[in-house]
Short mmCIF file of C-alpha atoms and ligand atoms in Angstrom, two decimals:
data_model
loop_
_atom_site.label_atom_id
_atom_site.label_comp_id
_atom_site.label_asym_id
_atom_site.label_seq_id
_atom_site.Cartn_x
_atom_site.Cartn_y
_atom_site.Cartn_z
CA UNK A 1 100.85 90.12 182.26
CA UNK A 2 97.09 89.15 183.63
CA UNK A 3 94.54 87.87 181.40
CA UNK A 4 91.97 90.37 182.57
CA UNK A 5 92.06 94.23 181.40
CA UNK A 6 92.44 96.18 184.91
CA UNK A 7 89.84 98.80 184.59
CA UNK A 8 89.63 101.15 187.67
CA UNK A 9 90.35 104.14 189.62
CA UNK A 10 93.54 105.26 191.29
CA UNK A 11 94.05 107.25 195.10
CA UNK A 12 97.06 108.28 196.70
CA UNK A 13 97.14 107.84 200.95
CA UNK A 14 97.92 111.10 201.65
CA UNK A 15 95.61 112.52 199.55
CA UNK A 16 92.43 110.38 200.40
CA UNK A 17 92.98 108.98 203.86
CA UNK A 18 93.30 111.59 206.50
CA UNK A 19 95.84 111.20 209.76
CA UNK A 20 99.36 111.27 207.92
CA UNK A 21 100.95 113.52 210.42
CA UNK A 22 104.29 111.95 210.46
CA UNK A 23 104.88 112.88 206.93
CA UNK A 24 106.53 116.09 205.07
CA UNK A 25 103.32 117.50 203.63
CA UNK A 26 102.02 117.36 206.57
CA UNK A 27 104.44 119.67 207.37
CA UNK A 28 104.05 121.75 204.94
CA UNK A 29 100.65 122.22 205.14
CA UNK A 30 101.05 123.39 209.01
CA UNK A 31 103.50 126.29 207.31
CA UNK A 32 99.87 127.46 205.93
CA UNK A 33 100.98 127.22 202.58
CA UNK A 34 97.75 125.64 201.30
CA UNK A 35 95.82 127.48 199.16
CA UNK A 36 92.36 127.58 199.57
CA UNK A 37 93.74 126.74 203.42
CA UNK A 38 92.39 123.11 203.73
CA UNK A 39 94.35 120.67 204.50
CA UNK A 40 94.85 116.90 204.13
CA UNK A 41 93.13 115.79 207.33
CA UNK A 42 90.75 114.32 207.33
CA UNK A 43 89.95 114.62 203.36
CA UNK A 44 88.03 112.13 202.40
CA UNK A 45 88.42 109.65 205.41
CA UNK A 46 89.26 106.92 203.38
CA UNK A 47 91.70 105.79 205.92
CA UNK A 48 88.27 104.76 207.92
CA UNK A 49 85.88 104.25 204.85
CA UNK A 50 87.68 102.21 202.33
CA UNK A 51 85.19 99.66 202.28
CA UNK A 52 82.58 101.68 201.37
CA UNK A 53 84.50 103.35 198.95
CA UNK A 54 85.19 100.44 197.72
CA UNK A 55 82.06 99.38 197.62
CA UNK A 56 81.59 102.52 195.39
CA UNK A 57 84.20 101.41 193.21
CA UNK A 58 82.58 97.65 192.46
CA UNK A 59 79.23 99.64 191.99
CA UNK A 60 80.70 101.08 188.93
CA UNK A 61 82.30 98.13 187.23
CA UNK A 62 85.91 98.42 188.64
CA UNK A 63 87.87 95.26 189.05
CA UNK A 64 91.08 97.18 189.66
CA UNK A 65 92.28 99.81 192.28
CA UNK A 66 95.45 102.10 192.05
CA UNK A 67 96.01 102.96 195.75
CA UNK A 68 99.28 103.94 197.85
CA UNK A 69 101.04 102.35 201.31
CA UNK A 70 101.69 105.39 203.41
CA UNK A 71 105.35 105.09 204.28
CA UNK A 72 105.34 107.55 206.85
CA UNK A 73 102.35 105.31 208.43
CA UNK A 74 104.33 102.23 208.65
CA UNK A 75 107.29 103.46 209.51
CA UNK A 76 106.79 106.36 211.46
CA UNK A 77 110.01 106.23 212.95
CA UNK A 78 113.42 104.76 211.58
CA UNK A 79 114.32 102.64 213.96
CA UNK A 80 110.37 100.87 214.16
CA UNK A 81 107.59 99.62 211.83
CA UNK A 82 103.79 100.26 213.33
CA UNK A 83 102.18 96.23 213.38
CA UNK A 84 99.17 98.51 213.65
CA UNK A 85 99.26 100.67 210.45
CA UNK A 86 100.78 97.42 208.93
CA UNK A 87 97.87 95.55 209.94
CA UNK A 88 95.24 98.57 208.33
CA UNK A 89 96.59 97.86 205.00
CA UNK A 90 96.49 93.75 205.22
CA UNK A 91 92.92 94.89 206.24
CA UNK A 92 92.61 96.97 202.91
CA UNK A 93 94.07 94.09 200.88
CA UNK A 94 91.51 91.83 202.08
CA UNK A 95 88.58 94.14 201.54
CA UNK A 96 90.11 94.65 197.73
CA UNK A 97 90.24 90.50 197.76
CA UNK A 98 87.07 89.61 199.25
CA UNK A 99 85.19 92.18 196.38
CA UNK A 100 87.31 90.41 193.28
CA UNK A 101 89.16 93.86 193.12
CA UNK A 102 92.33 93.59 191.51
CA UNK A 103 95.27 95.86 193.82
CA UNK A 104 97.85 97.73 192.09
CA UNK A 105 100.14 99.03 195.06
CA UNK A 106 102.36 102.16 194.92
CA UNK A 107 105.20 102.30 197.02
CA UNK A 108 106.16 106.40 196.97
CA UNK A 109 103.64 108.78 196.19
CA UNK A 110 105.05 112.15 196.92
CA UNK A 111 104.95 112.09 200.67
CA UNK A 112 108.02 111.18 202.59
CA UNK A 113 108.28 110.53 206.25
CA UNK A 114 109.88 113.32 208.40
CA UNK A 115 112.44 111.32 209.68
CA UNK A 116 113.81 111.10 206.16
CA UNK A 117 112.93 114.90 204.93
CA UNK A 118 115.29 115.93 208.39
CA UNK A 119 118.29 114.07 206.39
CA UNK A 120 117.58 116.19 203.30
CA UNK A 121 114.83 113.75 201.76
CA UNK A 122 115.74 112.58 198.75
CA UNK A 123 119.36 114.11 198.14
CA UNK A 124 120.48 111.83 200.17
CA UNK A 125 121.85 108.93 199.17
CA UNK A 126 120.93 107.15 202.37
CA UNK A 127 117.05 107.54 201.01
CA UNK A 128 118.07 104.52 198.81
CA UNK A 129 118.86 101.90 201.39
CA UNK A 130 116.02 103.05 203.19
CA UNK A 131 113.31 102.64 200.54
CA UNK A 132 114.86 99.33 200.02
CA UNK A 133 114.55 98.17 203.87
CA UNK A 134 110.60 99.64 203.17
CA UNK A 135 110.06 97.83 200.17
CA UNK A 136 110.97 94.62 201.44
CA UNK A 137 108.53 94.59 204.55
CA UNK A 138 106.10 95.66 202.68
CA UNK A 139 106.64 92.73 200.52
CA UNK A 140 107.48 90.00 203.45
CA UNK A 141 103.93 91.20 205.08
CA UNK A 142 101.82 91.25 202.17
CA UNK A 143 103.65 89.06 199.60
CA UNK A 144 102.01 85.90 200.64
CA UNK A 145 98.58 87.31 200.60
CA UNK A 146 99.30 88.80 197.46
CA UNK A 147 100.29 85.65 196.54
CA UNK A 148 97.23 83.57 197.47
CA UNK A 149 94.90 85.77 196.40
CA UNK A 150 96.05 85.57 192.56
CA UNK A 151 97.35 81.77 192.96
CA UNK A 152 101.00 82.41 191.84
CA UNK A 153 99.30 82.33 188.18
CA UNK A 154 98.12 85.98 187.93
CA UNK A 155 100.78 89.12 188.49
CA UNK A 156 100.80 91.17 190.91
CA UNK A 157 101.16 94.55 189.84
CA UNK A 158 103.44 97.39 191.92
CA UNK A 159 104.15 101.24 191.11
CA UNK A 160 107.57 102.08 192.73
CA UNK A 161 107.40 105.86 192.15
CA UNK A 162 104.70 108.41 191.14
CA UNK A 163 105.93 110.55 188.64
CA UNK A 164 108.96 111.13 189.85
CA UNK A 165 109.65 114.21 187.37
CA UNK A 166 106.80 115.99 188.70
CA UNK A 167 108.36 115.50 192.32
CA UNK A 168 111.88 116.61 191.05
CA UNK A 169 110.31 119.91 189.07
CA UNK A 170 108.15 120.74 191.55
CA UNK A 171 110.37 120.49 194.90
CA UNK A 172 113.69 120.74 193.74
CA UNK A 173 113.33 123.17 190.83
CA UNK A 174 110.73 125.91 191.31
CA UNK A 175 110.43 125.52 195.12
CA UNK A 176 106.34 124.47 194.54
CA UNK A 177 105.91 122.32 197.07
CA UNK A 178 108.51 120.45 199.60
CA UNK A 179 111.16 120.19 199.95
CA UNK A 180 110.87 123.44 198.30
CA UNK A 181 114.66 123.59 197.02
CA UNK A 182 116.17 125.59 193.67
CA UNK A 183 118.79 123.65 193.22
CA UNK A 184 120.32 122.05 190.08
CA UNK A 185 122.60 120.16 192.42
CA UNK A 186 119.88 119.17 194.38
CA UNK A 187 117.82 117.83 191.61
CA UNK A 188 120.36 115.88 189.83
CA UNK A 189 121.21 113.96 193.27
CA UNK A 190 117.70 113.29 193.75
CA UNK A 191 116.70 111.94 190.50
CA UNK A 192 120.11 109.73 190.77
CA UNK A 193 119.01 108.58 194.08
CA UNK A 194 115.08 108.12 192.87
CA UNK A 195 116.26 105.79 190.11
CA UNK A 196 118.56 103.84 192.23
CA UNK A 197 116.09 103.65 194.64
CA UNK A 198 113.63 102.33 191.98
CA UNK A 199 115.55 99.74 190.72
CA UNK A 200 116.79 98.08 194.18
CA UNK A 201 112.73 98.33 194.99
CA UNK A 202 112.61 96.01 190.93
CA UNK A 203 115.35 93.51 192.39
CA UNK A 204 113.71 93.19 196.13
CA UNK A 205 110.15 92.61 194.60
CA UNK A 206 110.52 90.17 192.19
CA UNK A 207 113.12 88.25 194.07
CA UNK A 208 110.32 87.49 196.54
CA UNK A 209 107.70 87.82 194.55
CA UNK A 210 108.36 86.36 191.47
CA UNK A 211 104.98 86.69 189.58
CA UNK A 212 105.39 90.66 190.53
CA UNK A 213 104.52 93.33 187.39
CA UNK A 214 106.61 96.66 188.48
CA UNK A 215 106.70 100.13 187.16
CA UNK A 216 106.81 103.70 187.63
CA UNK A 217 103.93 105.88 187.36
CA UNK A 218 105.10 108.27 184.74
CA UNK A 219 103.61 111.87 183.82
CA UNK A 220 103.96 111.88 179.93
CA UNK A 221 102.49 115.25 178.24
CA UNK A 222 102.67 115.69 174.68
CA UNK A 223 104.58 119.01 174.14
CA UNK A 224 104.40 120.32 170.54
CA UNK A 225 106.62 123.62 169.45
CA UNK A 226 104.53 126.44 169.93
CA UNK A 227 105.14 128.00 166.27
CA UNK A 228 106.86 125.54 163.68
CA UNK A 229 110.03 126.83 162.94
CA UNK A 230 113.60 125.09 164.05
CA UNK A 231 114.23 126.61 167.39
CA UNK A 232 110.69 126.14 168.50
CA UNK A 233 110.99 122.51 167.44
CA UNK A 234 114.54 122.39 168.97
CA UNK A 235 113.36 123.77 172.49
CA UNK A 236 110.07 121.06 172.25
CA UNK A 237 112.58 118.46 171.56
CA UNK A 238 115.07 119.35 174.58
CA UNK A 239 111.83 119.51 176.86
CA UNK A 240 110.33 116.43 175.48
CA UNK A 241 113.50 114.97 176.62
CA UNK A 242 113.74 115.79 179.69
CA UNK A 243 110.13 115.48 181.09
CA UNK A 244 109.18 112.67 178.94
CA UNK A 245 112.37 110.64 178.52
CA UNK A 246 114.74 111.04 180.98
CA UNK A 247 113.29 109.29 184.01
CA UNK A 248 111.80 106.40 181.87
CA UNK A 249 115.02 105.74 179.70
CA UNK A 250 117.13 106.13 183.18
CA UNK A 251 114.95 102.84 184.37
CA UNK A 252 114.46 101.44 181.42
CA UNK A 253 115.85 98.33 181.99
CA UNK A 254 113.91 97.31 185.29
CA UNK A 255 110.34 97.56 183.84
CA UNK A 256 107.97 95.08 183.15
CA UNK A 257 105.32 97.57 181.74
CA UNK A 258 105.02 101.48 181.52
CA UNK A 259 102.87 102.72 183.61
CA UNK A 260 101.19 105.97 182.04
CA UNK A 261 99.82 109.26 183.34
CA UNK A 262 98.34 111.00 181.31
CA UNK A 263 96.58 114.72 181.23
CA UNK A 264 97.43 117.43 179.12
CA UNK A 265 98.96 118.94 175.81
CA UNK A 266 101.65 121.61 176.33
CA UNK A 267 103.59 124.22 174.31
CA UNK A 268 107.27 124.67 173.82
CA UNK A 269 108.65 128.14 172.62
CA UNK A 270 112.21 128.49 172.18
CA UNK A 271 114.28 128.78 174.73
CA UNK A 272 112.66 126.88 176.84
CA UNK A 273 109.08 128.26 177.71
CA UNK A 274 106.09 125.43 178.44
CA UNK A 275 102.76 126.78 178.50
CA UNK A 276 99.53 125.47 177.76
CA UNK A 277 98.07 126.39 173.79
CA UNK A 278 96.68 129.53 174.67
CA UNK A 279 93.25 129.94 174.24
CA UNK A 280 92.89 126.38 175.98
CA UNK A 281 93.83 127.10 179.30
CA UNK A 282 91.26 124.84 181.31
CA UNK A 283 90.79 124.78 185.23
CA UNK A 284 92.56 125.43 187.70
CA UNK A 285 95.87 123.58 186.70
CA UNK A 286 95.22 125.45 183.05
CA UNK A 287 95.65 121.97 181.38
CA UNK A 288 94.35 122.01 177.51
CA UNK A 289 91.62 119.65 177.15
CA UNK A 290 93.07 117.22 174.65
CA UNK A 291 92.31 113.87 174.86
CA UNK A 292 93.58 112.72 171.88
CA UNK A 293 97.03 113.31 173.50
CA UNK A 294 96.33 109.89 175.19
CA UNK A 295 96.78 108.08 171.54
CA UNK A 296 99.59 109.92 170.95
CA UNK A 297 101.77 109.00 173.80
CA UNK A 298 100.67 105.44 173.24
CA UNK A 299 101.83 105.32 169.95
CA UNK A 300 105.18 107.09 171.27
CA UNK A 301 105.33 104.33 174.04
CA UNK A 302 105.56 101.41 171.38
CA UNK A 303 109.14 102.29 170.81
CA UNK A 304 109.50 100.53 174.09
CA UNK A 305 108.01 96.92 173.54
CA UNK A 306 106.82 96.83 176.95
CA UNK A 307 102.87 96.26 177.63
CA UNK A 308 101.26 99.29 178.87
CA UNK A 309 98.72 100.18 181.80
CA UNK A 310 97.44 103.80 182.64
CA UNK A 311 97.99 104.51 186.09
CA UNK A 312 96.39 108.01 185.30
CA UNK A 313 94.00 109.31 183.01
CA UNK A 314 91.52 112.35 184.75
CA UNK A 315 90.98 116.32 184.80
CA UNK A 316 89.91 118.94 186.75
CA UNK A 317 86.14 119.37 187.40
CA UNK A 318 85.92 123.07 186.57
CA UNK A 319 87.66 122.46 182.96
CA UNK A 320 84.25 123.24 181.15
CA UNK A 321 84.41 119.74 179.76
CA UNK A 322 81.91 116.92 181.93
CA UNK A 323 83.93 114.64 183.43
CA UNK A 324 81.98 111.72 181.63
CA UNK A 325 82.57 112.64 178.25
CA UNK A 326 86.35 113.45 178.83
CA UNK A 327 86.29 109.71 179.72
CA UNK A 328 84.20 108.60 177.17
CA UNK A 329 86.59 110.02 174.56
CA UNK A 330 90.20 108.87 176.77
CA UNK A 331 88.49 105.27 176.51
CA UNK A 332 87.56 105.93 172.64
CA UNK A 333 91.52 106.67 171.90
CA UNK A 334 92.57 103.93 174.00
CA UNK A 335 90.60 101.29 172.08
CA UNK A 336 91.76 102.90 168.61
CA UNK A 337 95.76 102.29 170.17
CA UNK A 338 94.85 98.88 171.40
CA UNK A 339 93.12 98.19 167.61
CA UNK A 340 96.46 99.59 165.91
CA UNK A 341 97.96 96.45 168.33
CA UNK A 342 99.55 98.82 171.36
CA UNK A 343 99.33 96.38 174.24
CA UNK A 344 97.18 98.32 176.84
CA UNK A 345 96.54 96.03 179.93
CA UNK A 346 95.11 98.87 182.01
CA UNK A 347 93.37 101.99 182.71
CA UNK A 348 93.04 103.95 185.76
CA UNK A 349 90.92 106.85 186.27
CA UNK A 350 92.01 109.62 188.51
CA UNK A 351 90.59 109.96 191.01
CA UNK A 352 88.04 107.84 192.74
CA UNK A 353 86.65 110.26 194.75
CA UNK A 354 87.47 114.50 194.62
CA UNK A 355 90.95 114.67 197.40
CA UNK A 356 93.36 116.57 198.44
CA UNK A 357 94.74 118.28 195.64
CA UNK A 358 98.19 119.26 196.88
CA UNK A 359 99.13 122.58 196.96
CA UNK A 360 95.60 123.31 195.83
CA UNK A 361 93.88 121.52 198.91
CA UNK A 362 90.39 120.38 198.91
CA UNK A 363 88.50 122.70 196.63
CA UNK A 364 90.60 121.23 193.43
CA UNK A 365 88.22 118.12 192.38
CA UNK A 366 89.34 115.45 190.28
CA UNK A 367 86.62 112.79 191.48
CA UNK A 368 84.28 110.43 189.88
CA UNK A 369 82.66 110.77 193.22
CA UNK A 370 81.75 114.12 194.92
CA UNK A 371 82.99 114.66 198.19
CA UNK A 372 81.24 116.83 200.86
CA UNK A 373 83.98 117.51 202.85
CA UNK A 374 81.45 119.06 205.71
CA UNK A 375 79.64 115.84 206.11
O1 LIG B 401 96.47 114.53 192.23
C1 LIG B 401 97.51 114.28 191.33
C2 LIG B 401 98.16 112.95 191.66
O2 LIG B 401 98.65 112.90 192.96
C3 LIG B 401 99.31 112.68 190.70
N1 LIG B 401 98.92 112.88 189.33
C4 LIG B 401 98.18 114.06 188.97
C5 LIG B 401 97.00 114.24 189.91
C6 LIG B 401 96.19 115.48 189.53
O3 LIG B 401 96.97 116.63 189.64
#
């Protein structure tokens, strides 16, 4: 891994850029199931302001930045990749290299083109070969920039997948956002398809790139049995299983770090009832405030001798805590785990600037930066 510490903030396209109309959000948010209403054009306009923002991001010390290729942008169609939308993001790697910024790419995050949603998204097998064929022009355009910029010494660091059990949950369990499915069947397929899909993305990367650092971006909570007796700890134990284990051991064996995102402290009651520790309901996402549940998930993570870098650490702005000192004390228990010797290489605030939240559109803020979204 890289000599320096990467020490940043992370964006997603579709929730920063504005314009991604060919995608299945988009789509979703035309079905007016927003919200507060908003929607994800233009948000913050990074799509036309990256350099300032990054600009914004050097002001404040950042030598790394978490940011995702739109899929749907590049290939808008199947049969054609856009040179144009191609050529935006060599234009965003070269503002990142010109300022010393350190890029950290993800491939997937949670938007899929329509073209592939009309084929039933990811439940289809067919999702696999096509991520690959993405993956690898993404690589044979930017590889060789990549390369140059870090001199074949230093790695270049990709995120395949954001939190691919938070997709699966939320759009093939509980119908939250698209493809809005409730379907075990469904599920299952797609999570067998998401790790396949992950791991060809592994073999294509590093066989052109071979100084390449890949991961998932994976949402870890630490779930503790609501009252401590046997089924309680049984049902946390299950759950822990599932939403913090069963992705990551699944593609275990093509990672060359963890990549960690990291929010909130939940509650398991027997059967199998997740809540947040009442009382502490924060926000809008009613996330407990718990910081400390960063240096517990670190310590979990050593199990896995594999260097670390937080892709995520953040929290709503309304959570009654200031944003500063929830950061103060994530960065406090993430230099007690690197003192206890847990090999942190990175951390990644969340999010640069407030963005489109989702489901929860514009009025959910998560940024360092305030956006005025009238101006
Ligand atoms: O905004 C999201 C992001 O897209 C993925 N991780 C959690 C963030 C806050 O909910």
């Amino acid at each position: 891994m890289g000599k320096a510490f990467l020490y940043g903030c992370a964006t997603s396209a579709h929730q920063v850029e504005g314009g991604n109309i060919n995608n299945d959000w988009w789509e979703f948010e035309q079905s007016g199931l927003i919200f507060d209403g908003s929607s994800s054009n233009p948000s913050c306009d990074h799509y036309h302001r990256y350099a300032s923002d990054l600009d914004l991001l050097k002001g404040i010390g950042g030598n790394a930045y978490r940011f995702s290729i739109e899929w749907s942008r590049i290939q808008p169609v199947s049969s054609e990749f856009s040179q144009e939308e191609i050529d935006h993001y060599h234009q965003v790697l070269d503002a990142l290299i010109k300022r010393g910024i350190t890029p950290l790419i993800t491939l997937h995050h949670f938007t899929n083109p329509l073209w592939l949603s009309k084929i039933g998204g990811w439940a289809n097998p067919k999702l696999v070969d096509y991520f690959g064929q993405y993956v690898q022009k993404v690589v044979d355009e930017y590889g060789e920039k990549l390369n140059r910029s870090t001199g074949q010494t230093e790695p270049i660091y990709f995120v395949t997948l954001n939190e691919p059990s938070v997709y699966l949950l939320l759009g093939y369990l509980i119908e939250y956002w698209p493809p809005q499915k409730k379907s075990l069947i469904g599920l299952i397929k797609a999570f067998r398809n998401m790790s396949r899909a992950h791991k060809l993305a592994y073999e294509i990367i590093h066989k052109k790139l071979p100084n390449a650092k890949v991961s998932i971006a994976h949402h870890m909570s630490v779930l503790d049995p609501w009252r401590n007796n046997g089924l309680d700890n049984i049902a946390a134990k299950v759950y822990d299983w599932l939403w913090n284990q069963s992705f990551l051991n699944q593609v275990g064996d093509k990672l060359d770090y963890i990549g960690l995102n990291y929010y909130t402290r939940q509650r398991v009651a027997f059967p199998l009832k997740v809540f947040p520790t009442p009382g502490k309901e924060a926000g809008f996402a009613q996330w407990e405030i718990y910081p400390e549940g960063l240096l517990r998930i670190l310590r979990r993570l050593k199990l896995y001798k594999l260097p670390v870098i937080i892709t995520e650490y953040g929290m709503p702005q309304e959570a009654n805590i200031a944003p500063e000192k929830y950061l103060e004390q994530g960065i406090a228990y993430l230099k007690q785990a690197m003192s206890e010797g847990i090999d942190v290489r990175g951390f990644f605030y969340w999010s640069l600037l407030d963005n489109f939240e989702w489901r929860e559109g514009l009025s959910k803020r998560f940024g360092l930066y305030e956006v005025d979204y009238e101006n």
